[in-house]
């Protein structure tokens, strides 16, 4: 029986663990946190259908009060002079779910299907020889297996300590991560803005994004930047938020913690002999909005399907490349597209973002769904308005072009695991990145 080690009880790892255990594999998930500390203390948005499919529970079988519809949304320009409002209809309303019940569902499902989960067991590094990964070193000793599925998040100690000769990119550049602090405060009056969920781009003219979501009984505030920040910045920003949202109390009801989100294109190469990364460890988020839950769930599913189908083989990079390749064709190509636009926006000064908003070069359809606002007439209108400040307009066009080129490359990965071809392909994708200074 093949022995599978899942490093970290991340979303992708828990899905893979359940599907593999169900198919008769010996699966052990190794997680540093205790069971009670699993899952952030806040709600997040994703599409619930894959969760339903994986756990076999339709939405009516989810834990009580674990999800709700979030209200309408407004994007606010850096100067706060322009607001782009998005009103959702019945079919497009955004669903959000508390993270703890989501993790509970995934953990329960993995355990019910027969996976073992070792909580409170910290992983320090992989066990490898020059050619393959053979296990992990934990605080409780060495644990070996036929493959390590790396689901230990963005700073995974397994990925970070792989030999460089494996060719997996470990570099994190400025703008690849989004640092967020988030808390739900009590409400001191019944006021609610017309658009409940307000998203501030280049908030207070700093590179990043923040939001203030006024709920029925709480106010959910997220302060986000591409550089790390501390308590002074939080206090300063909360004071500004309270001025514009005087119904925000000062008692923290949920959250009050930092989180880090990868916001770059996914790793081109994410496998080696005996190793596959999935989820944040492979940067599987949508760069523009940091959404990674569905991508992680899907990665876990594709990886498990690949392992089941090739169960008679050793888990060499040749076999695991099938997972790597399929992920990029099905998801990587689509999500990598908007790294270009995101990095382009972060590379121009805040007055440039204001110009693009105030002149309708960026419109609500651009923010509510990529590619929906691209007919010829609309593009010509954007061109005419954007050319009033060509330096900002062309920066954005360059971002869109680079994103499109990267996306086309992701859609056509080399067919087989051939190192030279993969390196060439990865370099070509890397050359499409817009650097953020
Ligand atoms: C503030 C915030 C808001 C977000 N909003 C959304 C949203 O609305 N929608 C969305 O789709 N995504 C959102 N995301 C992103 C999303 O959380 C991730 O992309 C997604 O959870 C996938 O991450 P993961 O499971 O791979 O990694 P993680 O969630 O980081 O899980 C990794 C696991 O590995 C464990 N681990 C780490 N190191 C070790 C170690 N050394 N030893 C053992 N175990 C270890 C960790 O404890 C953890 O349990 C948000 C993230 C943040 C921080």
Short mmCIF file of C-alpha atoms and ligand atoms in Angstrom, two decimals:
data_model
loop_
_atom_site.label_atom_id
_atom_site.label_comp_id
_atom_site.label_asym_id
_atom_site.label_seq_id
_atom_site.Cartn_x
_atom_site.Cartn_y
_atom_site.Cartn_z
CA UNK A 1 0.00 0.00 0.00
CA UNK A 2 1.36 3.41 -0.93
CA UNK A 3 2.20 5.61 2.05
CA UNK A 4 1.17 9.24 1.59
CA UNK A 5 2.39 12.04 3.83
CA UNK A 6 0.47 15.30 3.75
CA UNK A 7 2.55 18.14 5.19
CA UNK A 8 0.17 20.67 6.82
CA UNK A 9 -3.61 20.37 7.03
CA UNK A 10 -4.16 22.97 4.29
CA UNK A 11 -7.25 22.84 2.08
CA UNK A 12 -5.60 21.00 -0.84
CA UNK A 13 -3.92 18.48 1.45
CA UNK A 14 -7.15 17.64 3.27
CA UNK A 15 -9.02 17.07 0.00
CA UNK A 16 -6.22 14.88 -1.38
CA UNK A 17 -6.03 13.01 1.96
CA UNK A 18 -9.75 12.18 1.89
CA UNK A 19 -9.81 11.05 -1.74
CA UNK A 20 -6.66 8.97 -1.38
CA UNK A 21 -7.72 7.31 1.89
CA UNK A 22 -11.06 6.49 0.28
CA UNK A 23 -9.12 4.74 -2.49
CA UNK A 24 -7.19 2.56 -0.09
CA UNK A 25 -3.98 4.58 0.39
CA UNK A 26 -2.29 4.87 3.79
CA UNK A 27 -2.53 8.62 4.47
CA UNK A 28 -1.04 10.63 7.34
CA UNK A 29 -1.59 14.39 7.62
CA UNK A 30 0.92 16.22 9.83
CA UNK A 31 -0.29 19.54 11.25
CA UNK A 32 1.50 21.89 13.66
CA UNK A 33 -1.64 23.41 15.23
CA UNK A 34 -3.99 21.76 17.70
CA UNK A 35 -7.39 20.75 16.28
CA UNK A 36 -9.10 23.62 18.15
CA UNK A 37 -6.93 26.27 16.48
CA UNK A 38 -7.68 25.23 12.89
CA UNK A 39 -9.13 27.87 10.54
CA UNK A 40 -9.02 31.67 10.63
CA UNK A 41 -11.60 33.40 12.80
CA UNK A 42 -13.33 35.14 9.90
CA UNK A 43 -15.53 34.54 6.82
CA UNK A 44 -14.25 34.16 3.27
CA UNK A 45 -15.71 33.93 -0.19
CA UNK A 46 -15.55 30.90 -2.44
CA UNK A 47 -17.82 28.75 -4.57
CA UNK A 48 -19.43 26.14 -2.31
CA UNK A 49 -20.15 23.59 -5.04
CA UNK A 50 -16.81 21.79 -4.94
CA UNK A 51 -16.95 21.60 -1.14
CA UNK A 52 -20.39 20.00 -1.50
CA UNK A 53 -19.08 17.54 -4.07
CA UNK A 54 -16.07 16.58 -1.95
CA UNK A 55 -17.90 16.19 1.35
CA UNK A 56 -21.11 14.80 -0.18
CA UNK A 57 -23.13 17.45 1.70
CA UNK A 58 -25.34 19.91 -0.11
CA UNK A 59 -25.58 23.41 1.30
CA UNK A 60 -28.57 22.51 3.49
CA UNK A 61 -26.33 19.97 5.25
CA UNK A 62 -23.60 22.52 6.11
CA UNK A 63 -23.24 23.44 9.82
CA UNK A 64 -25.85 25.92 11.01
CA UNK A 65 -25.14 29.63 10.48
CA UNK A 66 -21.78 28.89 8.87
CA UNK A 67 -22.48 30.91 5.70
CA UNK A 68 -24.42 33.91 4.40
CA UNK A 69 -24.70 36.24 1.41
CA UNK A 70 -22.45 39.28 1.52
CA UNK A 71 -24.07 42.57 0.47
CA UNK A 72 -23.44 44.82 -2.52
CA UNK A 73 -19.95 46.11 -3.14
CA UNK A 74 -18.28 49.46 -3.81
CA UNK A 75 -14.71 49.99 -5.03
CA UNK A 76 -13.33 53.30 -3.81
CA UNK A 77 -10.48 55.16 -5.52
CA UNK A 78 -7.34 56.20 -3.56
CA UNK A 79 -8.47 59.83 -3.28
CA UNK A 80 -11.98 58.57 -2.28
CA UNK A 81 -13.42 60.92 -4.93
CA UNK A 82 -14.83 58.07 -7.04
CA UNK A 83 -16.88 55.07 -6.02
CA UNK A 84 -17.71 52.22 -8.41
CA UNK A 85 -20.73 50.36 -7.12
CA UNK A 86 -21.66 46.78 -7.99
CA UNK A 87 -25.17 45.60 -7.22
CA UNK A 88 -25.56 41.85 -7.29
CA UNK A 89 -28.70 40.04 -8.40
CA UNK A 90 -30.15 36.78 -7.03
CA UNK A 91 -27.73 34.70 -9.08
CA UNK A 92 -24.53 36.65 -8.61
CA UNK A 93 -24.63 37.41 -4.87
CA UNK A 94 -21.35 36.55 -3.11
CA UNK A 95 -21.47 33.78 -0.53
CA UNK A 96 -19.10 33.85 2.44
CA UNK A 97 -18.44 31.12 4.98
CA UNK A 98 -16.71 31.07 8.35
CA UNK A 99 -13.31 29.44 8.07
CA UNK A 100 -13.52 27.23 11.16
CA UNK A 101 -16.58 25.23 10.00
CA UNK A 102 -15.00 24.98 6.54
CA UNK A 103 -11.86 23.44 8.02
CA UNK A 104 -13.98 21.27 10.33
CA UNK A 105 -15.86 19.90 7.31
CA UNK A 106 -12.62 19.11 5.47
CA UNK A 107 -10.95 17.55 8.53
CA UNK A 108 -14.02 15.45 9.45
CA UNK A 109 -14.32 14.31 5.84
CA UNK A 110 -10.63 13.27 5.67
CA UNK A 111 -10.88 11.39 8.98
CA UNK A 112 -14.16 9.70 8.01
CA UNK A 113 -12.54 8.47 4.80
CA UNK A 114 -9.70 6.92 6.80
CA UNK A 115 -6.85 9.51 6.83
CA UNK A 116 -4.88 9.85 10.08
CA UNK A 117 -4.23 13.40 11.25
CA UNK A 118 -1.39 14.13 13.67
CA UNK A 119 -2.13 17.52 15.22
CA UNK A 120 0.43 19.51 17.23
CA UNK A 121 3.26 18.04 15.19
CA UNK A 122 5.58 20.62 13.68
CA UNK A 123 7.47 19.85 10.48
CA UNK A 124 10.98 21.28 10.20
CA UNK A 125 12.17 20.13 6.77
CA UNK A 126 11.93 17.42 4.14
CA UNK A 127 14.00 14.24 4.23
CA UNK A 128 15.66 13.97 0.80
CA UNK A 129 18.58 12.52 -1.03
CA UNK A 130 19.91 14.18 -4.20
CA UNK A 131 17.14 12.72 -6.31
CA UNK A 132 13.92 12.50 -4.30
CA UNK A 133 11.89 13.51 -1.26
CA UNK A 134 11.43 10.60 1.14
CA UNK A 135 9.60 12.11 4.08
CA UNK A 136 9.68 14.90 6.63
CA UNK A 137 11.53 15.69 9.83
CA UNK A 138 9.11 16.64 12.61
CA UNK A 139 9.39 17.61 16.24
CA UNK A 140 8.45 13.99 17.01
CA UNK A 141 11.03 12.46 14.65
CA UNK A 142 11.35 11.40 11.04
CA UNK A 143 8.28 10.20 9.11
CA UNK A 144 8.88 8.59 5.72
CA UNK A 145 6.56 7.76 2.81
CA UNK A 146 6.25 7.32 -0.96
CA UNK A 147 5.27 10.94 -1.52
CA UNK A 148 5.03 14.18 0.46
CA UNK A 149 2.06 16.35 -0.54
CA UNK A 150 3.07 19.84 0.52
CA UNK A 151 0.03 21.65 1.86
CA UNK A 152 1.85 23.65 4.52
CA UNK A 153 1.08 27.12 3.21
CA UNK A 154 3.10 29.95 1.75
CA UNK A 155 6.16 29.51 3.99
CA UNK A 156 6.15 25.72 3.85
CA UNK A 157 9.34 24.41 5.50
CA UNK A 158 9.22 21.47 3.10
CA UNK A 159 9.35 23.61 -0.05
CA UNK A 160 11.75 26.17 1.40
CA UNK A 161 14.28 23.44 2.31
CA UNK A 162 14.19 21.46 -0.94
CA UNK A 163 17.58 21.17 -2.69
CA UNK A 164 17.99 23.91 -5.33
CA UNK A 165 18.82 21.17 -7.85
CA UNK A 166 15.12 20.19 -7.86
CA UNK A 167 14.45 23.42 -9.75
CA UNK A 168 11.45 24.57 -7.68
CA UNK A 169 11.30 28.37 -7.37
CA UNK A 170 11.53 29.45 -3.72
CA UNK A 171 11.98 33.16 -4.27
CA UNK A 172 9.36 35.56 -2.95
CA UNK A 173 9.55 39.00 -4.53
CA UNK A 174 8.06 42.30 -3.38
CA UNK A 175 4.37 42.33 -4.27
CA UNK A 176 4.08 38.51 -4.29
CA UNK A 177 2.56 38.60 -0.79
CA UNK A 178 -0.28 40.58 0.69
CA UNK A 179 -0.11 41.28 4.43
CA UNK A 180 -3.52 41.67 6.02
CA UNK A 181 -4.83 42.43 9.49
CA UNK A 182 -8.51 41.70 10.00
CA UNK A 183 -11.04 42.09 12.80
CA UNK A 184 -14.81 42.19 13.31
CA UNK A 185 -15.80 45.03 15.65
CA UNK A 186 -19.09 45.52 17.49
CA UNK A 187 -21.57 48.04 16.09
CA UNK A 188 -22.64 51.01 18.16
CA UNK A 189 -25.58 52.09 15.98
CA UNK A 190 -27.86 50.60 13.30
CA UNK A 191 -26.43 52.62 10.41
CA UNK A 192 -25.39 50.72 7.24
CA UNK A 193 -24.02 52.24 4.03
CA UNK A 194 -25.93 51.66 0.75
CA UNK A 195 -23.17 49.34 -0.41
CA UNK A 196 -22.33 47.23 2.59
CA UNK A 197 -18.94 45.95 1.41
CA UNK A 198 -16.56 48.85 0.67
CA UNK A 199 -13.19 48.04 -0.88
CA UNK A 200 -10.51 50.74 -0.83
CA UNK A 201 -7.90 50.43 -3.58
CA UNK A 202 -4.48 51.91 -2.77
CA UNK A 203 -5.94 52.62 0.63
CA UNK A 204 -4.75 55.94 2.06
CA UNK A 205 -2.56 56.15 -1.07
CA UNK A 206 -0.40 53.20 0.05
CA UNK A 207 0.27 50.09 -2.05
CA UNK A 208 -2.40 47.65 -1.00
CA UNK A 209 -6.11 47.35 -0.41
CA UNK A 210 -8.37 47.55 2.61
CA UNK A 211 -12.04 46.97 3.21
CA UNK A 212 -14.82 47.81 5.57
CA UNK A 213 -17.86 45.56 5.49
CA UNK A 214 -20.79 46.70 7.61
CA UNK A 215 -22.78 43.65 8.70
CA UNK A 216 -25.96 43.49 10.75
CA UNK A 217 -24.20 43.35 14.11
CA UNK A 218 -20.51 43.78 13.31
CA UNK A 219 -18.09 45.77 11.17
CA UNK A 220 -15.47 43.63 9.39
CA UNK A 221 -12.32 45.66 8.75
CA UNK A 222 -9.36 44.42 6.75
CA UNK A 223 -6.20 46.48 6.42
CA UNK A 224 -3.93 45.15 3.67
CA UNK A 225 -0.57 46.21 2.26
CA UNK A 226 2.15 44.62 0.13
CA UNK A 227 4.72 45.42 2.85
CA UNK A 228 4.64 44.18 6.43
CA UNK A 229 3.20 46.56 9.02
CA UNK A 230 2.64 46.66 12.78
CA UNK A 231 0.30 47.87 15.46
CA UNK A 232 0.98 51.59 14.87
CA UNK A 233 -0.33 51.31 11.30
CA UNK A 234 -3.38 49.35 12.49
CA UNK A 235 -4.26 52.01 15.10
CA UNK A 236 -3.77 54.81 12.57
CA UNK A 237 -5.94 53.10 9.93
CA UNK A 238 -8.68 52.12 12.40
CA UNK A 239 -8.95 55.75 13.50
CA UNK A 240 -9.46 56.79 9.85
CA UNK A 241 -12.06 54.05 9.29
CA UNK A 242 -13.96 55.07 12.44
CA UNK A 243 -14.19 58.67 11.23
CA UNK A 244 -15.97 57.55 8.00
CA UNK A 245 -17.86 54.72 9.71
CA UNK A 246 -18.85 56.12 13.12
CA UNK A 247 -21.00 53.04 13.83
CA UNK A 248 -17.79 50.98 14.37
CA UNK A 249 -17.26 50.09 18.03
CA UNK A 250 -13.92 49.25 19.63
CA UNK A 251 -14.63 45.74 20.88
CA UNK A 252 -13.18 42.95 18.75
CA UNK A 253 -15.77 40.19 18.30
CA UNK A 254 -13.85 37.98 15.85
CA UNK A 255 -10.40 37.95 14.27
CA UNK A 256 -7.91 40.59 15.35
CA UNK A 257 -5.08 38.70 13.66
CA UNK A 258 -2.68 38.98 10.75
CA UNK A 259 -2.85 36.73 7.70
CA UNK A 260 -0.56 36.51 4.68
CA UNK A 261 -1.90 35.78 1.19
CA UNK A 262 0.20 34.89 -1.85
CA UNK A 263 -0.87 37.11 -4.75
CA UNK A 264 1.26 35.99 -7.69
CA UNK A 265 1.06 33.51 -10.53
CA UNK A 266 1.33 29.87 -9.43
CA UNK A 267 4.65 28.03 -9.32
CA UNK A 268 5.46 26.79 -12.82
CA UNK A 269 7.22 23.66 -11.53
CA UNK A 270 5.64 22.31 -8.33
CA UNK A 271 6.69 18.66 -8.35
CA UNK A 272 9.84 16.58 -7.89
CA UNK A 273 10.43 12.88 -7.34
CA UNK A 274 8.28 12.06 -4.29
CA UNK A 275 7.01 15.65 -3.89
CA UNK A 276 4.02 17.74 -4.97
CA UNK A 277 3.05 21.20 -3.71
CA UNK A 278 -0.64 22.23 -3.64
CA UNK A 279 -2.42 25.34 -2.35
CA UNK A 280 -0.60 28.39 -1.02
CA UNK A 281 2.72 26.46 -0.98
CA UNK A 282 2.47 26.58 -4.80
CA UNK A 283 1.00 30.15 -4.85
CA UNK A 284 -2.37 28.91 -6.07
CA UNK A 285 -4.40 32.07 -5.62
CA UNK A 286 -5.94 34.58 -8.01
CA UNK A 287 -3.35 37.39 -7.88
CA UNK A 288 -5.86 40.25 -8.06
CA UNK A 289 -8.08 39.22 -5.14
CA UNK A 290 -6.07 36.56 -3.26
CA UNK A 291 -8.81 33.95 -3.53
CA UNK A 292 -7.24 30.52 -3.06
CA UNK A 293 -9.79 28.21 -1.45
CA UNK A 294 -11.39 26.83 -4.63
CA UNK A 295 -8.05 26.57 -6.41
CA UNK A 296 -6.64 24.61 -3.46
CA UNK A 297 -9.66 22.29 -3.30
CA UNK A 298 -9.34 21.65 -7.02
CA UNK A 299 -5.59 21.09 -6.81
CA UNK A 300 -6.13 18.49 -4.07
CA UNK A 301 -8.70 16.75 -6.23
CA UNK A 302 -6.52 16.71 -9.38
CA UNK A 303 -3.48 15.51 -7.41
CA UNK A 304 -5.43 12.65 -5.81
CA UNK A 305 -6.87 11.63 -9.19
CA UNK A 306 -3.35 11.56 -10.66
CA UNK A 307 -2.00 9.41 -7.81
CA UNK A 308 -4.93 6.98 -7.96
CA UNK A 309 -4.61 6.60 -11.72
CA UNK A 310 -0.87 5.94 -11.49
CA UNK A 311 -0.98 3.89 -8.28
CA UNK A 312 1.28 1.18 -9.69
CA UNK A 313 4.13 3.62 -10.34
CA UNK A 314 6.63 5.16 -8.01
CA UNK A 315 5.73 8.78 -7.59
CA UNK A 316 8.44 10.17 -9.77
CA UNK A 317 8.38 13.67 -11.21
CA UNK A 318 7.36 12.13 -14.56
CA UNK A 319 4.10 10.90 -13.01
CA UNK A 320 3.52 13.98 -10.84
CA UNK A 321 4.09 16.28 -13.81
CA UNK A 322 0.69 15.07 -15.10
CA UNK A 323 -0.89 16.79 -12.06
CA UNK A 324 1.30 19.88 -12.46
CA UNK A 325 0.44 20.16 -16.16
CA UNK A 326 -3.30 19.56 -15.71
CA UNK A 327 -3.55 22.17 -12.96
CA UNK A 328 -1.99 24.82 -15.21
CA UNK A 329 -4.14 24.01 -18.20
CA UNK A 330 -7.37 23.94 -16.17
CA UNK A 331 -6.67 26.77 -13.68
CA UNK A 332 -3.12 28.24 -13.81
CA UNK A 333 -3.61 29.78 -17.24
CA UNK A 334 -6.76 31.61 -16.17
CA UNK A 335 -5.52 32.92 -12.83
CA UNK A 336 -2.02 33.90 -13.97
CA UNK A 337 -3.63 36.36 -16.38
CA UNK A 338 -4.35 38.99 -13.79
CA UNK A 339 -0.91 39.15 -12.15
CA UNK A 340 0.04 41.55 -14.96
CA UNK A 341 -2.82 43.96 -14.26
CA UNK A 342 -2.31 43.72 -10.47
CA UNK A 343 1.43 44.43 -10.69
CA UNK A 344 0.84 47.21 -13.23
CA UNK A 345 -1.63 48.89 -10.86
CA UNK A 346 0.84 48.56 -8.00
CA UNK A 347 3.61 50.06 -10.12
CA UNK A 348 1.92 53.37 -10.83
CA UNK A 349 1.46 56.10 -8.22
CA UNK A 350 -1.88 56.42 -6.47
CA UNK A 351 -2.79 59.49 -8.57
CA UNK A 352 -2.47 57.23 -11.63
CA UNK A 353 -5.03 54.81 -10.14
CA UNK A 354 -7.27 57.81 -9.41
CA UNK A 355 -6.94 58.97 -13.01
CA UNK A 356 -7.91 55.53 -14.35
CA UNK A 357 -10.98 55.42 -12.10
CA UNK A 358 -12.09 58.98 -12.59
CA UNK A 359 -11.86 58.66 -16.38
CA UNK A 360 -13.69 55.33 -16.54
CA UNK A 361 -10.67 53.51 -17.90
CA UNK A 362 -11.34 51.03 -15.09
CA UNK A 363 -15.07 50.37 -14.79
CA UNK A 364 -17.31 48.21 -12.64
CA UNK A 365 -17.39 45.38 -15.21
CA UNK A 366 -13.56 45.22 -15.08
CA UNK A 367 -13.72 44.76 -11.34
CA UNK A 368 -16.63 42.34 -11.19
CA UNK A 369 -15.36 39.93 -13.83
CA UNK A 370 -12.29 39.72 -16.05
CA UNK A 371 -12.93 39.94 -19.78
CA UNK A 372 -16.55 41.07 -19.54
CA UNK A 373 -15.77 44.58 -20.65
CA UNK A 374 -13.70 43.99 -23.74
CA UNK A 375 -15.91 44.66 -26.77
CA UNK A 376 -14.44 46.98 -29.42
CA UNK A 377 -16.64 50.01 -28.66
CA UNK A 378 -15.86 49.84 -24.94
CA UNK A 379 -12.14 49.47 -25.62
CA UNK A 380 -12.13 52.46 -27.97
CA UNK A 381 -13.86 54.54 -25.30
CA UNK A 382 -11.27 53.50 -22.74
CA UNK A 383 -8.50 54.33 -25.22
CA UNK A 384 -9.84 57.82 -25.90
CA UNK A 385 -10.20 58.59 -22.19
CA UNK A 386 -6.97 56.83 -21.15
CA UNK A 387 -4.83 58.73 -23.66
CA UNK A 388 -5.28 61.90 -21.60
CA UNK A 389 -2.49 60.45 -19.42
CA UNK A 390 -0.71 57.95 -21.67
CA UNK A 391 1.93 56.99 -19.07
CA UNK A 392 -0.75 55.46 -16.82
CA UNK A 393 -2.84 54.11 -19.66
CA UNK A 394 0.09 52.31 -21.30
CA UNK A 395 1.27 50.94 -17.96
CA UNK A 396 -2.10 49.23 -17.62
CA UNK A 397 -2.15 48.06 -21.23
CA UNK A 398 1.34 46.62 -20.70
CA UNK A 399 0.06 44.78 -17.61
CA UNK A 400 -2.84 43.32 -19.59
CA UNK A 401 -0.57 42.25 -22.44
CA UNK A 402 2.04 40.65 -20.14
CA UNK A 403 -0.73 38.88 -18.22
CA UNK A 404 -2.22 37.57 -21.46
CA UNK A 405 1.16 36.31 -22.66
CA UNK A 406 1.89 34.57 -19.35
CA UNK A 407 -1.56 32.99 -19.46
CA UNK A 408 -0.99 31.61 -22.99
CA UNK A 409 2.29 30.07 -21.84
CA UNK A 410 0.65 28.46 -18.78
CA UNK A 411 -1.94 26.92 -21.08
CA UNK A 412 0.79 25.06 -22.99
CA UNK A 413 3.21 23.43 -20.54
CA UNK A 414 5.68 20.88 -21.91
CA UNK A 415 3.98 17.53 -22.40
CA UNK A 416 6.58 15.46 -20.53
CA UNK A 417 8.79 16.07 -17.53
CA UNK A 418 11.89 17.20 -19.38
CA UNK A 419 14.00 19.48 -17.24
CA UNK A 420 15.46 21.62 -20.02
CA UNK A 421 12.04 22.20 -21.62
CA UNK A 422 10.43 23.03 -18.26
CA UNK A 423 13.24 25.46 -17.38
CA UNK A 424 12.86 27.22 -20.73
CA UNK A 425 9.09 27.43 -20.32
CA UNK A 426 9.42 28.71 -16.71
CA UNK A 427 11.94 31.36 -17.80
CA UNK A 428 9.60 32.54 -20.54
CA UNK A 429 6.78 32.91 -17.99
CA UNK A 430 9.11 34.65 -15.51
CA UNK A 431 10.04 37.20 -18.19
CA UNK A 432 6.38 38.33 -18.33
CA UNK A 433 6.39 39.49 -14.71
CA UNK A 434 6.11 43.21 -14.05
CA UNK A 435 8.50 44.07 -11.21
CA UNK A 436 7.17 46.20 -8.36
CA UNK A 437 9.74 48.64 -7.02
C1 LIG B 1 -7.10 37.64 5.40
C2 LIG B 1 -7.28 36.57 4.37
C3 LIG B 1 -8.42 36.59 3.57
C4 LIG B 1 -8.58 35.63 2.57
N1 LIG B 1 -9.73 35.65 1.85
C5 LIG B 1 -9.98 34.66 0.96
C6 LIG B 1 -11.24 34.58 0.30
O1 LIG B 1 -12.16 35.40 0.53
N2 LIG B 1 -11.42 33.58 -0.58
C7 LIG B 1 -10.46 32.66 -0.86
O2 LIG B 1 -10.69 31.76 -1.68
N3 LIG B 1 -9.25 32.72 -0.25
C8 LIG B 1 -8.99 33.68 0.66
N4 LIG B 1 -7.77 33.73 1.30
C9 LIG B 1 -6.68 32.82 0.84
C10 LIG B 1 -6.86 31.44 1.39
O3 LIG B 1 -6.85 31.50 2.80
C11 LIG B 1 -5.75 30.46 0.94
O4 LIG B 1 -5.39 30.66 -0.38
C12 LIG B 1 -6.26 29.04 1.13
O5 LIG B 1 -6.58 28.88 2.47
C13 LIG B 1 -5.27 27.99 0.73
O6 LIG B 1 -4.24 27.94 1.65
P1 LIG B 1 -3.60 26.55 2.10
O7 LIG B 1 -4.67 25.68 2.64
O8 LIG B 1 -2.75 26.05 1.01
O9 LIG B 1 -2.63 27.04 3.24
P2 LIG B 1 -2.95 27.41 4.72
O10 LIG B 1 -4.36 27.83 4.90
O11 LIG B 1 -1.86 28.36 5.13
O12 LIG B 1 -2.75 26.03 5.49
C14 LIG B 1 -1.48 25.49 5.74
C15 LIG B 1 -1.56 24.55 6.91
O13 LIG B 1 -0.24 24.04 7.14
C16 LIG B 1 0.04 24.14 8.51
N5 LIG B 1 1.49 24.30 8.64
C17 LIG B 1 2.25 25.36 8.29
N6 LIG B 1 3.53 25.16 8.62
C18 LIG B 1 3.60 23.95 9.19
C19 LIG B 1 4.65 23.19 9.78
N7 LIG B 1 5.91 23.66 9.84
N8 LIG B 1 4.38 21.96 10.29
C20 LIG B 1 3.10 21.46 10.25
N9 LIG B 1 2.05 22.16 9.75
C21 LIG B 1 2.30 23.37 9.22
C22 LIG B 1 -0.70 25.38 8.98
O14 LIG B 1 -0.89 25.38 10.37
C23 LIG B 1 -2.01 25.24 8.19
O15 LIG B 1 -2.94 24.46 8.86
C24 LIG B 1 -7.57 34.65 2.33
C25 LIG B 1 -6.43 34.61 3.15
C26 LIG B 1 -6.28 35.56 4.16
C27 LIG B 1 -5.04 35.49 5.02
#
